[in-house]
Short mmCIF file of N, CA and C in Angstrom, two decimals:
data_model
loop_
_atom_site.label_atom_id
_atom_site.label_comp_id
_atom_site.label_asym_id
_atom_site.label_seq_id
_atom_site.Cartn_x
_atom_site.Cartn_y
_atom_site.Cartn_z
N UNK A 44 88.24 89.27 72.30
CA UNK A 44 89.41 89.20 71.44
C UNK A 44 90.08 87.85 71.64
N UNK A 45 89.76 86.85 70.83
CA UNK A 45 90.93 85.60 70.68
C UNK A 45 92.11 85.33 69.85
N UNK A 46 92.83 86.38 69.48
CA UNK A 46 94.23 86.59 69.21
C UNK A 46 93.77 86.74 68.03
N UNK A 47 93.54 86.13 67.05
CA UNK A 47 93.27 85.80 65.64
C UNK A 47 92.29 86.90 64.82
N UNK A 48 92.19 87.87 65.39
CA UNK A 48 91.84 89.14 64.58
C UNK A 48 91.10 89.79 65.48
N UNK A 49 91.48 91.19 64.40
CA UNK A 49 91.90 93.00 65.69
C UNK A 49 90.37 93.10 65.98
N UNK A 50 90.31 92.99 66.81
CA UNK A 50 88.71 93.76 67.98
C UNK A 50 87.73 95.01 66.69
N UNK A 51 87.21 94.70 65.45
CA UNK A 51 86.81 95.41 64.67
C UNK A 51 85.75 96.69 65.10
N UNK A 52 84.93 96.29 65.96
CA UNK A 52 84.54 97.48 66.98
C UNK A 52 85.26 98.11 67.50
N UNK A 53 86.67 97.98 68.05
CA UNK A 53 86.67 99.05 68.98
C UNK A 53 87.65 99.88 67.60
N UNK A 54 88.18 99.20 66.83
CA UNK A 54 89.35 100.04 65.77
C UNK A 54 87.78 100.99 65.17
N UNK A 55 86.77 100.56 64.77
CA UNK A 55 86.12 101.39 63.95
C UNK A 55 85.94 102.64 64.76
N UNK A 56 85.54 102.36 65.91
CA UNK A 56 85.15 103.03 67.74
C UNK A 56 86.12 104.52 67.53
N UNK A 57 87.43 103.64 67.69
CA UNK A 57 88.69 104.90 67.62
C UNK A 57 89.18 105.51 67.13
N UNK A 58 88.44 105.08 65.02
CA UNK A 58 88.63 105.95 63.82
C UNK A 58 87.47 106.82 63.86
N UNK A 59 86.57 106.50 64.45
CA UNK A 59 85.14 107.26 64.11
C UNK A 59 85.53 108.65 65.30
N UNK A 60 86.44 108.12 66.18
CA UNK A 60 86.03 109.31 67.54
C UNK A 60 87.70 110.62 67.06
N UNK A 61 88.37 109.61 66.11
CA UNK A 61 89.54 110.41 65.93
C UNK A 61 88.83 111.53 64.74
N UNK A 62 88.54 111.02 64.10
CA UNK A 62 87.96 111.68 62.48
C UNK A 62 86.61 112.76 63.23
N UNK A 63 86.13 112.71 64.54
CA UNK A 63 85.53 113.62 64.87
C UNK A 63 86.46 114.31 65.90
N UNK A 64 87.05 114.12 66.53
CA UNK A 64 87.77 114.95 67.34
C UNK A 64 88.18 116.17 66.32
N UNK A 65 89.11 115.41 64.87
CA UNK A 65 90.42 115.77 64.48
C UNK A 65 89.16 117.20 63.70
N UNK A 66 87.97 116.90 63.02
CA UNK A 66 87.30 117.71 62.22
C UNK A 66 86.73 118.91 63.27
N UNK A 67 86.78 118.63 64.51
CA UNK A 67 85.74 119.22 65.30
C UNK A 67 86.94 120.53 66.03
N UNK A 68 88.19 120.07 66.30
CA UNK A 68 89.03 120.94 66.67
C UNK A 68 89.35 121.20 65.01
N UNK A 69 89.73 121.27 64.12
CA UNK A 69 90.08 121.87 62.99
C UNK A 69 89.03 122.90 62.82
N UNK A 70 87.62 122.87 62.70
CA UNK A 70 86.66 123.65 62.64
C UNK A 70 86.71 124.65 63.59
N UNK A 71 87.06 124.55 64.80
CA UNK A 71 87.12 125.14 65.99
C UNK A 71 88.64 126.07 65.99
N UNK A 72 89.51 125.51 66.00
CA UNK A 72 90.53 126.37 66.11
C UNK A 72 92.02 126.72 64.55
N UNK A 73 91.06 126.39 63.01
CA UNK A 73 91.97 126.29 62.09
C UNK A 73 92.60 125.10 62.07
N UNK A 74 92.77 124.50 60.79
CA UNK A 74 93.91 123.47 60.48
C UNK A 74 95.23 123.62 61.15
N UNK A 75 95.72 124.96 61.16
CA UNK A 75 96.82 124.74 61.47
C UNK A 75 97.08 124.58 63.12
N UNK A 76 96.39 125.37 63.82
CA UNK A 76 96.36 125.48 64.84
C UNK A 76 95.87 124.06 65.55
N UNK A 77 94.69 123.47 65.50
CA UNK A 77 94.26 122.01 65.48
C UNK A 77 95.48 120.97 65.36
N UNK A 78 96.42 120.91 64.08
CA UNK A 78 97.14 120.00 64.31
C UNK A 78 98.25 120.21 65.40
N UNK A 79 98.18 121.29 66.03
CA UNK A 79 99.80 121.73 66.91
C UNK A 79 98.80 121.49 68.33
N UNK A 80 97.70 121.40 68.68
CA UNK A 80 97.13 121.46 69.93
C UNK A 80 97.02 120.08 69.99
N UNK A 81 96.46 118.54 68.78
CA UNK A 81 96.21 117.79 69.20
C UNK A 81 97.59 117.13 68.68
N UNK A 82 98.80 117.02 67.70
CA UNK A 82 99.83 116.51 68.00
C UNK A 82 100.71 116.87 69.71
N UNK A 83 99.93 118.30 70.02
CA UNK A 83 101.24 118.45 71.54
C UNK A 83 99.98 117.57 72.70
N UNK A 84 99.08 117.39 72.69
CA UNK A 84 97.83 116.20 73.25
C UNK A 84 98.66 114.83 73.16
N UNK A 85 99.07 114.42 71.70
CA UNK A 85 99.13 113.85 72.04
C UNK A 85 100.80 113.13 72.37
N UNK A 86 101.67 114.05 72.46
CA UNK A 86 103.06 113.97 72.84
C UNK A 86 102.48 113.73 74.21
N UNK A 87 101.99 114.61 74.81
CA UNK A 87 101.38 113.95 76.34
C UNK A 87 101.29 112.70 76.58
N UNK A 88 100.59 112.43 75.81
CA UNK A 88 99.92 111.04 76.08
C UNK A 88 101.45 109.72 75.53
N UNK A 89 101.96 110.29 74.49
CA UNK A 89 103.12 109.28 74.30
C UNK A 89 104.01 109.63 75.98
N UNK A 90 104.50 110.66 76.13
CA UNK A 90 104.93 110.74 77.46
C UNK A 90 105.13 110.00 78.50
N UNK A 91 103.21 109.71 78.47
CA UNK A 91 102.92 109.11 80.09
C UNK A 91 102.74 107.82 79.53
N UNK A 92 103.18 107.33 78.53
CA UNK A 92 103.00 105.90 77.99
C UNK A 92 104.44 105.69 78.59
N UNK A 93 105.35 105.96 77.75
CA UNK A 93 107.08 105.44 78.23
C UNK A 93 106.81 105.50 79.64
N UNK A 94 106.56 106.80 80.05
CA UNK A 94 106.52 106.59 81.60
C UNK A 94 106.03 105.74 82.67
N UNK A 95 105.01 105.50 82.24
CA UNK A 95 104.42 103.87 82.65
C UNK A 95 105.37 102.85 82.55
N UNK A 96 105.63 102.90 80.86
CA UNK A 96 106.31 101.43 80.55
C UNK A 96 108.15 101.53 81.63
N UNK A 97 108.16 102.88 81.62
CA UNK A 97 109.54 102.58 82.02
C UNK A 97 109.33 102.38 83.78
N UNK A 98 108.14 102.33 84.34
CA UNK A 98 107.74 102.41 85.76
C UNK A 98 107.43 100.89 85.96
N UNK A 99 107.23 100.11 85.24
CA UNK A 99 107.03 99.02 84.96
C UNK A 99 108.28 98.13 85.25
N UNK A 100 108.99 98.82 84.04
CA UNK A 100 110.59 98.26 84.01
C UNK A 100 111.59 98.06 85.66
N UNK A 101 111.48 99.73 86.41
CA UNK A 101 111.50 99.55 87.50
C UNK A 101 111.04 98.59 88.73
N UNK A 102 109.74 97.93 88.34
CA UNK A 102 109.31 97.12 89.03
C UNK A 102 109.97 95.99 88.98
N UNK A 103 109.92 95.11 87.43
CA UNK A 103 110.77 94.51 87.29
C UNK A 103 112.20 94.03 88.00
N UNK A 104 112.62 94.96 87.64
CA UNK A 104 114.36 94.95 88.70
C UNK A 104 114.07 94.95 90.07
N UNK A 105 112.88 95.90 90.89
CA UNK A 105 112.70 94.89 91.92
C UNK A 105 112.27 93.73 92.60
N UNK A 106 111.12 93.26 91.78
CA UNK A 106 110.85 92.45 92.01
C UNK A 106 111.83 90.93 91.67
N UNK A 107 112.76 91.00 91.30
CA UNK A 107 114.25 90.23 89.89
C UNK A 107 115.32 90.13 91.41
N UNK A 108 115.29 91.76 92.04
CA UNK A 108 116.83 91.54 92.84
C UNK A 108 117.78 90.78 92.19
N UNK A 109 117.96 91.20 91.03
CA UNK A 109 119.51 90.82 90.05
C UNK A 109 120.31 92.09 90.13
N UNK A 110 121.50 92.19 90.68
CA UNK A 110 122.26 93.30 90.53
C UNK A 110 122.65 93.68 89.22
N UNK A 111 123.04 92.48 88.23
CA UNK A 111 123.43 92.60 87.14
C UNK A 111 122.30 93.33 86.11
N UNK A 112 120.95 93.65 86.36
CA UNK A 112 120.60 94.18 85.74
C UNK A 112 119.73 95.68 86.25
N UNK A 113 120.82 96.46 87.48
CA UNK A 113 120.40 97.64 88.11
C UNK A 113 120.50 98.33 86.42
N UNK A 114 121.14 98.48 85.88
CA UNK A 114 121.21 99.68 85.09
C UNK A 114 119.97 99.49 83.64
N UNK A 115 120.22 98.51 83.16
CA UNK A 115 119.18 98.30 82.44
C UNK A 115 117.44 97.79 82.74
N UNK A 116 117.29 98.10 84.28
CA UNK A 116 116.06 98.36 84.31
C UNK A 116 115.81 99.02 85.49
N UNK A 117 116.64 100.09 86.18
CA UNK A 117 116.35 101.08 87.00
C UNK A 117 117.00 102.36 86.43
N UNK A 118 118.00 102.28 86.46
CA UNK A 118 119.06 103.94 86.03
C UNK A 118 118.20 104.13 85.02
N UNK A 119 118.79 103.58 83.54
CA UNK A 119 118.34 103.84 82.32
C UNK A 119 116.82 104.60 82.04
N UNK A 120 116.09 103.71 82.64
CA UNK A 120 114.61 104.21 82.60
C UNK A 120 114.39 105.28 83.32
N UNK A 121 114.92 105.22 84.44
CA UNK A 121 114.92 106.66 85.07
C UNK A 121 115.74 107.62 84.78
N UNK A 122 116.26 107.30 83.85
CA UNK A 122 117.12 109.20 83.15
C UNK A 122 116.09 109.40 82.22
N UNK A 123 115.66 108.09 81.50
CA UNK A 123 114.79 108.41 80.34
C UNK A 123 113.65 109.12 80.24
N UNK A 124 113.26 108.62 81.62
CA UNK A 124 111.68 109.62 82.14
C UNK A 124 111.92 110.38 82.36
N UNK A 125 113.11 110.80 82.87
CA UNK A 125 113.34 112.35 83.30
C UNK A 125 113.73 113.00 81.91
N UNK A 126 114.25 112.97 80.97
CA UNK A 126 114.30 113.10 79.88
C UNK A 126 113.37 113.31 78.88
N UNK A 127 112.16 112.24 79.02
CA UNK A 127 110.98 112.81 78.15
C UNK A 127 110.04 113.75 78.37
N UNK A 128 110.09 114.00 80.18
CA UNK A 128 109.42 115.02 80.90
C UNK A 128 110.12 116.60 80.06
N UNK A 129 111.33 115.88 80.56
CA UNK A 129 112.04 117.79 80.23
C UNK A 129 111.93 117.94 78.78
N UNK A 130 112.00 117.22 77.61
CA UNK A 130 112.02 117.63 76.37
C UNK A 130 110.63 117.87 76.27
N UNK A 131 109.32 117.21 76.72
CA UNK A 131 108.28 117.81 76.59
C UNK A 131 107.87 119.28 77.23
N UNK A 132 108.62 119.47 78.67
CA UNK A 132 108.34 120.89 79.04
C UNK A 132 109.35 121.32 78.30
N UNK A 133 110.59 121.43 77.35
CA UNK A 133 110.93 122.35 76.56
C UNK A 133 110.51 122.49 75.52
N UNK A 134 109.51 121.71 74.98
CA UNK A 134 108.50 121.95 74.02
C UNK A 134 107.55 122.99 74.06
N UNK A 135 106.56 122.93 75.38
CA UNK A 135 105.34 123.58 75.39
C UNK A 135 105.59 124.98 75.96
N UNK A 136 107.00 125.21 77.00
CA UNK A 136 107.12 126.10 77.84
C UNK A 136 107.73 127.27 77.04
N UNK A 137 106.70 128.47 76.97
CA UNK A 137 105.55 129.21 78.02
C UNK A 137 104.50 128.58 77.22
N UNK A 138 103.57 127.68 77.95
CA UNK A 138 102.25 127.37 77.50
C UNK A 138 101.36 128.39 77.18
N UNK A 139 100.51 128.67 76.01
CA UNK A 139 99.71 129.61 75.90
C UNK A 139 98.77 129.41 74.97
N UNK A 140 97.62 129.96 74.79
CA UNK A 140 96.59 129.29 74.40
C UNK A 140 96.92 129.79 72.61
N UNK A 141 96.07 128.78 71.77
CA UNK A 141 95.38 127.96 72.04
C UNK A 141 96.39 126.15 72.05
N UNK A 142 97.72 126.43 72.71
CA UNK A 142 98.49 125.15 72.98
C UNK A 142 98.31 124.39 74.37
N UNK A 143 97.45 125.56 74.99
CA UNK A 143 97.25 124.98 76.31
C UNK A 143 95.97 123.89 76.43
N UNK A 144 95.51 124.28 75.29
CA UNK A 144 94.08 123.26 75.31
C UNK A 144 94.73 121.83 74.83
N UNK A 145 95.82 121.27 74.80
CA UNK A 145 96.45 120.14 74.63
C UNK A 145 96.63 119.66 75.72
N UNK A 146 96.62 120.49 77.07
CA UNK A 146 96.81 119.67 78.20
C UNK A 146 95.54 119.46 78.87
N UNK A 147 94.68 120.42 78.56
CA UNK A 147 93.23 119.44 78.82
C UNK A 147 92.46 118.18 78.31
N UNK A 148 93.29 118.45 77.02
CA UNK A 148 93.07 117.14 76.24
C UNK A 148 93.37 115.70 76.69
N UNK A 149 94.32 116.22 77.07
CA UNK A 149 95.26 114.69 77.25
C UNK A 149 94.86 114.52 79.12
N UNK A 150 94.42 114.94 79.96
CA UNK A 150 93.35 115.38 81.11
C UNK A 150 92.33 114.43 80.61
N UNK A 151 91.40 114.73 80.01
CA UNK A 151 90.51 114.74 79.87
C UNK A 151 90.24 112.97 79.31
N UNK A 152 91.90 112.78 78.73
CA UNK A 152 91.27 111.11 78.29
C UNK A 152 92.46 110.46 79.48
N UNK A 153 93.00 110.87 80.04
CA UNK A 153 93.51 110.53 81.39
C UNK A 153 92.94 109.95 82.14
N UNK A 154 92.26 110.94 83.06
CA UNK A 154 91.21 110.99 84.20
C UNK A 154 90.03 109.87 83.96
N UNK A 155 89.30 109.69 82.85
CA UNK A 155 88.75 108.60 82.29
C UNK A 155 89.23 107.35 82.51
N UNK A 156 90.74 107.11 81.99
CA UNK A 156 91.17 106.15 81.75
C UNK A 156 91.82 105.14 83.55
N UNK A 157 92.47 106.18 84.12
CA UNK A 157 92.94 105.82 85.33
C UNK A 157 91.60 105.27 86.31
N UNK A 158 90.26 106.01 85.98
CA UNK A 158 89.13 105.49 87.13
C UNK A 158 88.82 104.22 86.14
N UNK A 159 88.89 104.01 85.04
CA UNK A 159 88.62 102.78 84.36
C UNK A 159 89.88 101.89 85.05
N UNK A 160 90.99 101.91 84.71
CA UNK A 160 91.79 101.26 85.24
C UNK A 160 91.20 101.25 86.95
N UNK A 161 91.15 101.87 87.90
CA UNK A 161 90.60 101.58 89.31
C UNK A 161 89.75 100.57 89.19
N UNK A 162 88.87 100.84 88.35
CA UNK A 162 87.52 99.94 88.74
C UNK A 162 87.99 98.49 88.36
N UNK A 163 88.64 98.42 87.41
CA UNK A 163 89.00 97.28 86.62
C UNK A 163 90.16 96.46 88.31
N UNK A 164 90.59 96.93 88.45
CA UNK A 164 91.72 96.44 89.37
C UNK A 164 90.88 96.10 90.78
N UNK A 165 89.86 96.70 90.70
CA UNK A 165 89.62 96.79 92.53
C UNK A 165 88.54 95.31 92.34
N UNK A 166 87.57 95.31 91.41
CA UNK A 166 86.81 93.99 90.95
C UNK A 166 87.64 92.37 90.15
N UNK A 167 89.12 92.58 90.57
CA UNK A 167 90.18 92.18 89.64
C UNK A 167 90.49 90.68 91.08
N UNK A 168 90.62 89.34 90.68
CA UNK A 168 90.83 88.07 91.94
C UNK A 168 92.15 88.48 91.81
N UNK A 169 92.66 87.72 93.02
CA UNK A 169 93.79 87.99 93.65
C UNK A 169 94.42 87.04 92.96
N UNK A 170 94.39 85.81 92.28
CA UNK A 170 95.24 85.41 91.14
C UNK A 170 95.36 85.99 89.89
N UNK A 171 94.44 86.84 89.27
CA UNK A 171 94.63 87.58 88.46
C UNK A 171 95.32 88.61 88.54
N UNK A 172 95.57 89.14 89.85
CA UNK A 172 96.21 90.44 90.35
C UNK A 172 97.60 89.90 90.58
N UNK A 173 97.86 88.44 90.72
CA UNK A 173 99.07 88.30 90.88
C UNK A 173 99.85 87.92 89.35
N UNK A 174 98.85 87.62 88.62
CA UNK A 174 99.57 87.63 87.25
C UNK A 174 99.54 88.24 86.85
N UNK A 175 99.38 89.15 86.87
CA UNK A 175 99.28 90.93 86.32
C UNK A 175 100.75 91.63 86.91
N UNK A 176 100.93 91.21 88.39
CA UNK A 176 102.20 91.99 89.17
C UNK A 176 101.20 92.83 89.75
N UNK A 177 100.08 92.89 90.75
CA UNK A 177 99.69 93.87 90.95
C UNK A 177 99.40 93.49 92.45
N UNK A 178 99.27 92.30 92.56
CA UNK A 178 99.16 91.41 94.15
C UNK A 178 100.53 90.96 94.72
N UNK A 179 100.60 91.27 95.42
CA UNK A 179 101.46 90.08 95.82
C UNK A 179 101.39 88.50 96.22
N UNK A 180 102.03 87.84 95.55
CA UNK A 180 102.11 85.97 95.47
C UNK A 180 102.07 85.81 97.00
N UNK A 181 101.22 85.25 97.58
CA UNK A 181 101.43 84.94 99.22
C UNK A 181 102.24 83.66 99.49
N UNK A 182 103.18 83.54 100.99
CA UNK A 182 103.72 82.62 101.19
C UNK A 182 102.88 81.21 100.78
N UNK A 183 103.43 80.33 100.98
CA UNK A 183 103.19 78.94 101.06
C UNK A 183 102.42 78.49 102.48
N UNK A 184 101.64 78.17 102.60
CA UNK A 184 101.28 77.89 104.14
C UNK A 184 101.80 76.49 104.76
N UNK A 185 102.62 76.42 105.57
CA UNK A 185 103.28 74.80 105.96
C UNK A 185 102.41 74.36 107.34
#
């Protein structure tokens, strides 16, 4: 990808695997039912996105040690996560099938994704890891 146009494999990749997911649970569990298992899939997955991004944000402010910006990148984000957690468990709760197969779903492209992310990080140079935020910048040696 060199900025100048969208990765056409992987968009075709992720319409071809959506348009079979979306036909394959519709066939499997009804239209109607299908769209409430893989929209609450994928509220999951929006979930643990903010949650990242706002875990991120946290880093930020420490790594910054600016007091002036404790609230807009520690408090805030952390009511917010706690916030999208609880409106999602007041969504699903009492989980029961067939809504529970939304949390295997979102499992299932999880677990994938985090050992991809491992592998990617552990084969990752330590200047790359530090421009990422994932190393720490070592002293200066005098």
């Amino acid at each position: 990808m060199n900025g100048s146009r969208a990765p056409a494999k992987s968009v075709t990749l992720l319409a071809m695997l959506a348009v079979a997911v979306g036909l394959g649970t519709g066939l499997w569990l009804g239209p109607g039912e299908a769209f409430n298992v893989m929209t609450t899939a994928v509220l999951f997955g929006l979930v643990t996105a903010h949650t990242l991004m706002n875990i991120s944000l946290m880093r930020l402010f420490r790594d910054e040690k600016k007091p002036a910006h404790a609230v807009q990148h520690f408090v805030l984000p952390f009511l917010a996560t706690g916030l999208f957690w609880w409106v999602l468990y007041e969504s699903v709760w009492p989980i029961n099938l067939p809504l529970s197969w939304s949390v295997v779903i979102w499992a299932a492209v999880l677990i994938p994704v985090i050992v991809y992310v491992l592998v990617v990080i552990r084969g990752m140079g330590s200047a790359e890891g530090r421009q990422l935020g994932i190393r720490k910048t070592q002293p200066p040696v005098i």
